[in-house]
Amino acid sequence: MRKVSVLIIFSLGFLFACQLTDNKTHRTGLIADHGMVVSAHPEASRIGKMILEEGGNAVDAAVATGFALAVCYPDAGNIGGGGFMVIRFRNGHAAALDYREKAPLRAYEEMFQDSAGNVIPGVSLDSELAVGVPGSVAGLLKALEKYGLFSLQQVIQPAIDLAEKGFPVTLKQAKRLNHYKDAFLRANRDVPAFVKDKPWKAGDTLVQKDLAETLKMIRDHGRDGFYKGPVAKALLARMEQDNGWITQKDLDVYRAIWREPLTAVYKNYKVISMPPPSSGGVALIQLLNMVEPWPVDKWGWNTPQTVHLMVAAEKRVYADRARFLGDPDFVNVPVKQLIDKSYCRERMSGFSPERVVPSDRISHGKLVGFESEETTHYSVVDGDGNAVAVTTTLNRSYGNKVVVNGCGFLLNNEMDDFSSKPGTPNSFGLIGGKANAIEPAKRMLSSMTPTILEKDGQLFMVVGSPGGSTIITSVFQTVLNVTEHHMTMQEAVNAGRFHHQWKPDVIFYEKSALDSLTKDRLKQMGYTLKMRSSIGRVDAVRVLTDGKREGGADPRGDDTAAGF
Ligand code: GLY
């Protein structure tokens, strides 16, 4: 008996040692000569890569990956939600597409408050009123129409096949589907495809016939296949059944919008990111501007000095976010001033490497002349060097869990990204003000940060993450991991993360992000630290000096790089 125990302990020790060695030796992600797709699910990455191999460009592959994720990653991949796409063409021209959901025309500022003006818990997340007018189909089709080489039929058919024939769920997916079974049943009278009698196991096939029919309607009728006809009718019937507010007029007037991409220079990198209604691009650029003067590379990765600096910047940036950021079609967002290097430096003027300033003593900046978790990201680079970064969302996992009857797709609960009442935090703990108050047909503020970096005029990195409020800090850390800490793409994605969002005044961290000396020092300085299971899920591509692409797929999920 003792011999057996010793053997088991020895074997386990050996396996553990092998795993450690393995992790140490696998410093780089998948390397490919031509095209690369990194997404949250192996099937979606496979489909994106296939489109590239068939001669599609990065936009074709991104659109195909987006529709595929709606099938194989229903947690966040979607046609019932919205997203942002940032594109950089090989000639350096950049574009940004906003297909964020919008508040229905009937929406109003106090719609989630009771008669006493208190926010009614849960309504902005778990009811039909939580649903923003979906933008994903309008967005994906708009991108394809303008920049794609392939037809809609070519890029959407693989997703239709995936839905019709099914695909094997991963272990992580099986666990999540089992976890949300009761929520799906509570939200739906018809049992959706995500629910089965026996618990899901890894390798079980998920078939989605209804979703396949909806995708066929889109294939055959384009935008009208979703925003008009039987699919729209089913969505509106569901709204009527549950007292939701989206009407045919909301669907008719929804438009995806091309916006001017946000660009900035950080050292010898050019950052191209998403402008409002995302706060992501503004916040990322502010963060980079704020840390730029400090020797982060010399201080080292996640040392007390580095963490202290980054957290000081994060507090100031999230305070600005709460005050100034909202839908630029409704409020004047002072983007230029916020990302101005002198403004960002001035914001950091009270920073001392030794002293912690609590969040309560930090407010938004003073601008001269101014009044006023679940998402998914994928990165694509094609053989010609065109690059696409897409972050798309239903807001929380599987949105509000409502599947449109007979159509198989989930509805978002994005209305929670508005500020239901100034000072009352949303489900990510984010506080907002007037700039992000609910108004009819307004887009709710987002943290999604699809970003592309150039170095010396050449494509360098495509990056983004899900994670609600932690999206911005996850992208920020990944960029610094490569540019300052000289990590490979995969190392930068794997590295432990931390997060501070001004309020609450807490540093959230993953176990592997901070060693005990750093934690002790930060506590001595007065910080409150809380460990979290995971922060962000970054999928990124980096172009190496020899032109090859390195994919960084986040091991926190089933994320997969596929390249050729
Ligand atoms: N729903 C998360 C975000 O857009 O920030």
XYZ file of C-alpha atoms and ligand atoms in Angstrom:
569
model
C 0.000 0.000 0.000
C 2.795 2.390 0.990
C 4.650 1.510 -2.200
C 1.563 2.372 -4.276
C 1.179 5.741 -2.491
C 4.829 6.549 -3.022
C 4.457 5.618 -6.686
C 1.355 7.801 -7.080
C 3.031 10.742 -5.355
C 6.138 10.262 -7.472
C 4.077 10.042 -10.675
C 2.036 13.105 -9.794
C 5.236 14.959 -8.966
C 6.707 13.912 -12.297
C 3.579 15.014 -14.190
C 3.587 18.338 -12.372
C 7.265 18.824 -13.114
C 6.637 18.002 -16.799
C 3.857 20.533 -16.911
C 6.041 23.211 -15.404
C 8.857 22.419 -17.818
C 6.371 22.406 -20.643
C 5.056 25.836 -19.687
C 8.573 27.184 -19.447
C 9.688 25.885 -22.811
C 6.549 26.982 -24.686
C 7.415 30.635 -24.744
C 5.840 31.455 -28.083
C 2.376 30.928 -29.457
C 1.531 29.460 -32.840
C 3.764 30.906 -35.553
C 2.454 31.218 -39.107
C 3.892 32.609 -42.338
C 0.699 34.061 -43.793
C -2.646 34.375 -42.055
C -3.646 34.050 -38.418
C -6.953 34.040 -36.561
C -7.122 33.945 -32.770
C -10.553 33.628 -31.200
C -12.387 32.237 -28.190
C -13.241 28.899 -29.826
C -11.288 26.411 -31.949
C -14.157 26.032 -34.478
C -14.378 29.781 -35.083
C -10.601 30.106 -35.492
C -10.648 27.152 -37.904
C -13.379 28.780 -40.006
C -11.605 32.151 -40.079
C -8.376 30.489 -41.158
C -10.206 28.500 -43.856
C -11.584 31.737 -45.350
C -8.066 33.204 -45.414
C -6.688 30.077 -47.088
C -9.432 30.274 -49.706
C -8.270 33.786 -50.635
C -10.471 35.916 -48.412
C -8.952 38.964 -46.784
C -8.846 39.791 -43.068
C -12.316 41.405 -43.204
C -13.853 38.324 -44.874
C -12.221 36.132 -42.217
C -13.356 38.428 -39.397
C -16.966 38.363 -40.606
C -16.885 34.572 -41.004
C -15.342 34.224 -37.528
C -17.992 36.524 -36.096
C -20.883 34.476 -37.477
C -19.134 31.246 -36.418
C -18.726 32.528 -32.847
C -22.481 33.205 -32.749
C -22.844 29.436 -33.159
C -19.946 27.852 -31.290
C -19.441 30.464 -28.573
C -22.972 31.564 -27.674
C -21.665 32.856 -24.337
C -20.682 36.048 -26.125
C -20.391 35.439 -29.878
C -23.682 36.704 -31.206
C -26.113 38.063 -33.718
C -28.340 39.433 -30.946
C -25.741 41.806 -29.498
C -23.276 44.333 -30.816
C -19.605 45.112 -31.197
C -16.784 47.177 -32.602
C -14.350 46.458 -35.422
C -11.014 48.192 -35.945
C -9.271 47.585 -39.272
C -5.805 48.491 -40.456
C -5.085 47.894 -44.105
C -1.653 46.982 -45.340
C -1.228 50.522 -46.727
C -1.693 51.952 -43.241
C -5.241 53.238 -43.800
C -7.431 52.518 -40.764
C -11.176 52.247 -40.204
C -13.440 51.749 -37.192
C -16.945 50.343 -37.329
C -19.436 50.866 -34.516
C -22.239 48.325 -34.319
C -22.959 48.817 -30.646
C -26.549 48.186 -29.523
C -28.845 51.182 -29.004
C -31.513 51.977 -26.444
C -35.020 51.463 -27.863
C -36.887 54.624 -28.880
C -39.191 54.223 -25.889
C -36.306 54.223 -23.393
C -35.855 57.068 -20.912
C -33.362 58.124 -18.271
C -35.134 56.779 -15.171
C -36.474 53.582 -16.742
C -34.627 51.350 -14.260
C -35.641 53.385 -11.184
C -38.693 53.028 -8.944
C -40.983 55.920 -7.991
C -38.629 56.848 -5.144
C -35.756 57.132 -7.606
C -33.968 53.963 -6.483
C -32.512 51.603 -9.064
C -34.600 48.419 -9.172
C -32.051 45.609 -8.853
C -31.718 43.228 -11.793
C -34.085 44.891 -14.304
C -31.284 46.272 -16.477
C -29.802 42.764 -16.649
C -32.491 40.111 -16.372
C -35.571 41.385 -18.165
C -36.722 42.234 -21.669
C -36.025 45.874 -20.795
C -32.351 44.918 -20.574
C -32.174 44.377 -24.328
C -30.528 46.934 -26.566
C -31.428 47.020 -30.271
C -28.983 44.483 -31.762
C -26.232 45.755 -34.051
C -24.060 42.747 -34.915
C -25.751 41.727 -38.171
C -25.824 45.306 -39.480
C -22.162 45.709 -38.538
C -20.756 42.481 -39.944
C -22.634 43.002 -43.215
C -21.539 46.629 -43.490
C -17.871 45.670 -43.045
C -18.162 42.896 -45.626
C -19.942 45.119 -48.141
C -17.283 47.815 -47.988
C -14.069 45.852 -47.630
C -14.732 42.148 -48.187
C -13.684 40.192 -51.264
C -16.091 37.319 -50.630
C -19.877 37.150 -50.871
C -22.087 36.965 -47.803
C -22.986 33.408 -48.813
C -19.290 32.414 -48.729
C -18.571 33.840 -45.297
C -21.771 32.816 -43.529
C -22.183 29.263 -44.890
C -19.569 27.707 -42.568
C -21.515 29.071 -39.570
C -24.768 27.669 -40.988
C -23.134 24.254 -41.386
C -21.754 24.439 -37.862
C -25.200 25.220 -36.452
C -26.961 22.576 -38.554
C -24.539 19.684 -38.089
C -23.400 20.673 -34.627
C -19.968 20.713 -33.062
C -18.381 19.080 -30.008
C -18.564 21.263 -26.922
C -15.368 21.705 -24.935
C -15.085 20.775 -21.271
C -15.233 24.424 -20.204
C -18.313 24.952 -22.384
C -20.038 21.872 -21.000
C -19.497 23.195 -17.478
C -20.842 26.633 -18.366
C -23.909 25.242 -20.148
C -24.683 23.090 -17.087
C -24.147 26.066 -14.801
C -26.639 28.215 -16.738
C -29.256 25.482 -17.317
C -31.717 26.855 -14.736
C -31.223 30.408 -15.964
C -32.040 29.306 -19.537
C -35.158 27.491 -18.326
C -36.298 30.475 -16.241
C -35.867 32.854 -19.174
C -37.561 30.720 -21.859
C -40.857 28.869 -22.237
C -39.527 26.856 -25.215
C -36.540 24.772 -24.142
C -33.517 26.178 -26.000
C -30.839 24.062 -27.691
C -28.484 24.885 -24.816
C -30.518 22.769 -22.406
C -30.613 18.985 -22.299
C -31.884 16.500 -19.756
C -28.550 14.974 -18.849
C -25.634 17.248 -17.985
C -23.403 18.280 -20.886
C -20.072 16.492 -21.166
C -17.026 17.479 -23.177
C -17.461 16.110 -26.706
C -21.286 16.197 -26.701
C -22.639 17.706 -29.910
C -24.484 21.024 -29.774
C -26.875 21.269 -32.750
C -28.765 24.568 -33.322
C -31.318 24.044 -36.119
C -33.284 27.230 -35.362
C -30.143 29.323 -35.421
C -29.163 27.709 -38.745
C -32.513 28.853 -40.226
C -31.957 32.410 -38.954
C -28.473 32.477 -40.478
C -29.971 31.232 -43.765
C -32.434 34.148 -43.690
C -29.474 36.502 -43.326
C -27.567 34.679 -46.076
C -30.528 34.963 -48.470
C -31.874 38.412 -47.576
C -28.906 40.231 -46.066
C -29.736 42.828 -43.427
C -33.485 42.435 -44.097
C -33.198 38.766 -43.195
C -32.659 39.860 -39.599
C -34.190 43.329 -39.213
C -37.359 42.534 -41.211
C -39.446 39.453 -42.058
C -39.917 36.334 -39.921
C -36.826 36.802 -37.723
C -37.807 40.367 -36.814
C -41.401 39.216 -36.266
C -40.241 36.527 -33.844
C -38.049 39.017 -31.978
C -40.934 41.491 -31.699
C -43.327 38.729 -30.611
C -40.881 37.861 -27.864
C -40.770 41.517 -26.854
C -44.561 41.629 -26.733
C -44.769 38.391 -24.752
C -42.443 39.754 -22.074
C -43.267 43.483 -22.232
C -40.021 44.446 -23.952
C -39.813 47.801 -25.714
C -38.051 47.094 -29.018
C -40.348 47.794 -31.987
C -40.089 47.392 -35.768
C -39.196 51.096 -35.936
C -36.151 50.441 -33.702
C -35.029 47.679 -36.045
C -35.687 49.798 -39.159
C -33.659 52.757 -37.968
C -30.697 50.804 -36.576
C -27.513 51.574 -38.508
C -23.899 50.569 -37.955
C -21.662 53.639 -38.218
C -18.154 54.145 -39.581
C -16.263 56.279 -37.079
C -12.888 57.959 -37.219
C -10.459 55.539 -35.531
C -8.645 56.912 -32.533
C -4.893 57.168 -33.058
C -2.036 58.153 -30.788
C 1.694 57.731 -30.491
C 3.200 55.785 -27.594
C 7.006 55.849 -27.812
C 7.760 54.378 -31.248
C 4.364 52.724 -31.579
C 1.220 54.063 -33.191
C -1.920 52.965 -31.381
C -5.120 52.595 -33.425
C -8.211 51.954 -31.330
C -11.956 52.377 -31.005
C -13.394 55.839 -30.331
C -16.605 56.470 -28.323
C -19.167 55.059 -27.727
C -16.357 52.843 -26.528
C -14.382 54.200 -23.623
C -11.707 51.629 -24.452
C -9.589 53.527 -26.957
C -9.632 56.784 -24.970
C -8.802 54.976 -21.726
C -6.016 52.866 -23.230
C -4.346 55.915 -24.769
C -4.698 57.877 -21.512
C -3.129 55.003 -19.576
C -0.209 54.714 -22.001
C 0.340 58.495 -21.918
C 0.326 58.471 -18.121
C 2.932 55.714 -17.723
C 5.096 56.801 -20.688
C 7.481 59.075 -18.726
C 8.319 56.360 -16.185
C 10.947 53.608 -16.602
C 8.484 50.724 -16.460
C 10.907 48.424 -18.310
C 13.627 49.019 -15.700
C 11.235 48.694 -12.780
C 10.181 45.298 -14.153
C 6.982 43.351 -14.640
C 4.445 43.688 -11.808
C 6.943 44.911 -9.252
C 5.454 47.108 -6.493
C 6.695 50.262 -8.275
C 5.188 49.258 -11.617
C 1.851 48.160 -10.141
C 1.646 51.340 -8.046
C 2.205 53.515 -11.127
C -0.271 51.604 -13.279
C -2.937 51.660 -10.558
C -2.466 55.425 -10.063
C -3.072 55.893 -13.790
C -6.066 53.520 -13.751
C -7.747 55.447 -10.908
C -7.512 58.710 -12.829
C -8.597 57.204 -16.143
C -11.687 55.456 -14.734
C -12.660 58.679 -12.904
C -12.526 60.499 -16.254
C -14.462 57.667 -17.886
C -17.295 58.034 -15.382
C -17.493 61.779 -15.931
C -16.896 62.393 -19.608
C -17.551 59.304 -21.705
C -20.796 58.484 -23.498
C -22.318 58.170 -26.962
C -20.762 60.949 -29.107
C -24.000 61.217 -31.092
C -25.684 62.478 -27.899
C -23.040 64.077 -25.713
C -19.964 66.119 -26.387
C -17.104 63.750 -25.516
C -13.853 65.738 -25.218
C -11.760 63.007 -26.797
C -8.914 65.204 -28.068
C -8.461 66.833 -24.677
C -8.650 63.565 -22.759
C -5.955 61.869 -24.826
C -3.748 64.929 -25.000
C -0.309 64.055 -23.600
C -0.028 67.271 -21.545
C -3.469 66.708 -20.011
C -2.531 63.116 -19.090
C 0.806 64.222 -17.594
C -0.984 66.945 -15.611
C -3.426 64.333 -14.288
C -0.437 62.372 -12.968
C 1.237 65.396 -11.401
C 0.160 64.297 -7.901
C 1.686 60.845 -8.390
C 4.450 59.932 -5.989
C 6.301 56.605 -6.278
C 6.038 56.274 -2.478
C 2.563 57.505 -1.605
C -0.900 56.082 -2.351
C -3.727 58.546 -3.041
C -7.045 56.877 -2.148
C -9.748 56.856 -4.838
C -11.977 59.132 -2.760
C -9.403 61.878 -3.132
C -9.203 61.418 -6.900
C -11.809 62.940 -9.162
C -12.114 63.484 -12.898
C -9.781 65.979 -14.541
C -10.595 69.609 -15.233
C -10.896 70.198 -18.931
C -10.584 73.746 -20.137
C -13.754 74.924 -21.861
C -15.684 71.691 -21.357
C -19.118 71.275 -19.823
C -19.879 68.454 -18.956
C -18.012 39.612 -18.320
C -19.104 38.469 -20.990
C -17.776 39.680 -24.227
C -15.417 38.144 -26.753
C -12.537 39.399 -28.830
C -10.855 38.032 -31.951
C -7.832 39.148 -33.907
C -7.174 38.467 -37.573
C -4.180 39.122 -39.829
C -4.182 38.037 -43.464
C -1.279 37.106 -45.720
C -1.111 40.644 -47.168
C -0.831 42.226 -43.728
C -4.377 43.573 -43.422
C -5.489 43.344 -39.809
C -8.834 43.297 -38.026
C -9.575 43.528 -34.303
C -13.153 42.781 -33.270
C -14.704 42.823 -29.821
C -18.343 41.798 -29.644
C -20.760 41.253 -26.811
C -24.124 40.287 -25.394
C -22.909 41.975 -22.188
C -23.064 39.248 -19.515
C -22.662 35.501 -20.285
C -25.356 34.460 -22.786
C -26.821 37.992 -22.506
C -30.131 37.948 -20.669
C -30.436 34.189 -21.490
C -33.514 34.860 -23.658
C -33.520 32.861 -26.891
C -35.839 34.307 -29.548
C -38.477 31.651 -30.107
C -37.866 29.584 -33.231
C -34.778 31.642 -34.159
C -32.188 30.175 -31.810
C -30.278 33.362 -31.004
C -29.737 34.997 -27.651
C -30.618 38.579 -26.748
C -28.205 40.942 -25.075
C -28.578 42.715 -21.721
C -26.524 45.685 -22.803
C -28.856 48.312 -21.288
C -26.973 47.671 -18.026
C -23.950 49.398 -19.589
C -25.847 52.684 -19.315
C -25.728 54.536 -16.037
C -29.149 53.652 -14.553
C -28.666 56.449 -12.042
C -25.644 58.699 -11.490
C -23.382 57.198 -8.852
C -25.069 53.768 -8.832
C -22.637 51.126 -10.098
C -23.607 48.773 -12.930
C -22.904 45.036 -12.889
C -19.194 45.695 -13.512
C -19.117 48.113 -10.569
C -18.678 51.002 -13.014
C -20.110 54.343 -12.056
C -21.414 56.745 -14.671
C -23.009 60.135 -14.929
C -25.092 62.271 -17.247
C -22.881 61.538 -20.261
C -23.938 57.891 -20.120
C -27.555 58.386 -18.999
C -30.253 56.480 -20.918
C -31.844 58.337 -23.848
C -33.939 56.999 -26.723
C -31.783 55.521 -29.528
C -28.551 56.282 -27.653
C -25.641 53.848 -27.556
C -24.566 52.717 -24.091
C -20.936 53.328 -23.148
C -18.630 50.368 -23.643
C -15.193 49.333 -22.415
C -14.435 47.222 -25.479
C -10.950 48.019 -26.740
C -10.198 46.386 -30.094
C -6.756 47.795 -30.863
C -4.038 47.620 -33.485
C -0.448 48.755 -32.959
C 2.040 49.825 -35.587
C 5.780 49.954 -35.016
C 7.898 52.044 -37.366
C 4.976 52.298 -39.774
C 4.453 48.546 -39.980
C 1.729 46.358 -38.502
C 2.931 45.183 -35.080
C 0.091 43.850 -32.952
C -3.650 43.149 -33.008
C -5.151 42.887 -29.549
C -8.325 42.973 -27.463
C -10.167 41.250 -24.646
C -13.541 40.602 -23.050
C -14.106 41.315 -19.366
C -16.370 44.355 -18.914
C -14.500 47.019 -17.003
C -11.333 44.874 -16.987
C -11.088 44.940 -20.787
C -9.191 48.221 -20.774
C -6.648 47.169 -18.153
C -6.189 43.727 -19.745
C -5.323 45.326 -23.089
C -3.114 47.921 -21.357
C -1.126 45.202 -19.576
C -0.780 43.070 -22.701
C 0.588 46.037 -24.650
C 3.095 46.867 -21.878
C 4.060 43.199 -21.515
C 5.280 43.244 -25.110
C 6.519 46.810 -25.526
C 8.149 47.268 -22.092
C 8.734 43.765 -20.751
C 9.769 42.177 -24.049
C 7.474 39.180 -23.773
C 6.403 37.096 -26.734
C 2.753 37.405 -27.720
C 1.882 34.192 -25.922
C 3.779 35.135 -22.759
C 2.104 38.540 -22.761
C -1.318 36.894 -22.987
C -0.526 34.242 -20.369
C 0.935 36.660 -17.827
C -1.119 37.216 -14.674
C -3.218 40.398 -14.623
C -4.430 42.925 -12.093
C -7.097 45.584 -12.306
C -8.109 48.823 -10.624
C -11.074 50.914 -11.780
C -10.953 53.884 -9.372
C -14.045 52.697 -7.493
C -14.070 50.393 -5.606
C -10.622 51.350 -4.317
C -9.288 47.807 -4.653
C -6.580 46.129 -6.704
C -8.106 42.930 -8.084
C -5.475 40.400 -9.127
C -5.025 36.939 -10.533
C -2.959 34.571 -8.421
C -0.075 34.552 -10.877
C -0.028 38.364 -11.236
C 1.618 39.338 -7.966
C 4.226 37.514 -5.934
C 4.040 37.597 -2.138
C 6.744 40.258 -1.755
C 4.878 42.559 -4.113
C 1.592 41.914 -2.329
C 3.173 42.622 1.051
C 4.745 45.845 -0.184
C 1.485 47.038 -1.790
C -0.422 46.286 1.424
C 2.188 48.191 3.429
C 1.642 51.131 1.091
C -2.045 51.055 2.015
C -3.609 49.195 -0.903
C -6.520 46.786 -0.516
C -5.974 43.655 -2.592
C -8.533 41.058 -3.666
C -7.746 37.909 -5.636
C -10.023 37.051 -8.571
C -10.189 33.815 -10.548
C -9.434 35.421 -13.899
C -9.213 38.824 -15.502
C -9.773 39.266 -19.226
C -9.191 36.780 -22.034
C -6.867 38.328 -24.530
C -6.599 37.004 -28.082
C -3.848 38.705 -30.014
C -1.496 38.485 -32.965
C 1.958 39.976 -33.196
C 3.967 40.421 -36.379
C 7.557 39.327 -35.797
C 10.599 41.034 -37.297
C 10.829 38.378 -40.026
C 7.197 39.056 -40.986
C 5.832 35.857 -39.444
C 2.765 36.100 -37.248
C 2.673 34.883 -33.657
C -0.747 34.109 -32.243
C -1.393 34.575 -28.543
C -4.490 32.611 -27.519
C -5.569 33.026 -23.931
C -5.211 29.805 -21.904
C -7.870 31.081 -19.476
C -10.470 29.837 -21.987
C -10.686 27.541 -25.009
C -9.101 30.273 -27.083
C -7.227 29.008 -30.096
C -4.830 30.355 -32.677
C -5.152 28.997 -36.219
C -2.693 30.017 -38.885
C -0.985 28.888 -42.062
N -20.679 44.977 -22.215
C -19.359 45.268 -21.890
C -18.841 46.481 -22.582
O -19.268 46.774 -23.687
O -18.025 47.162 -22.044
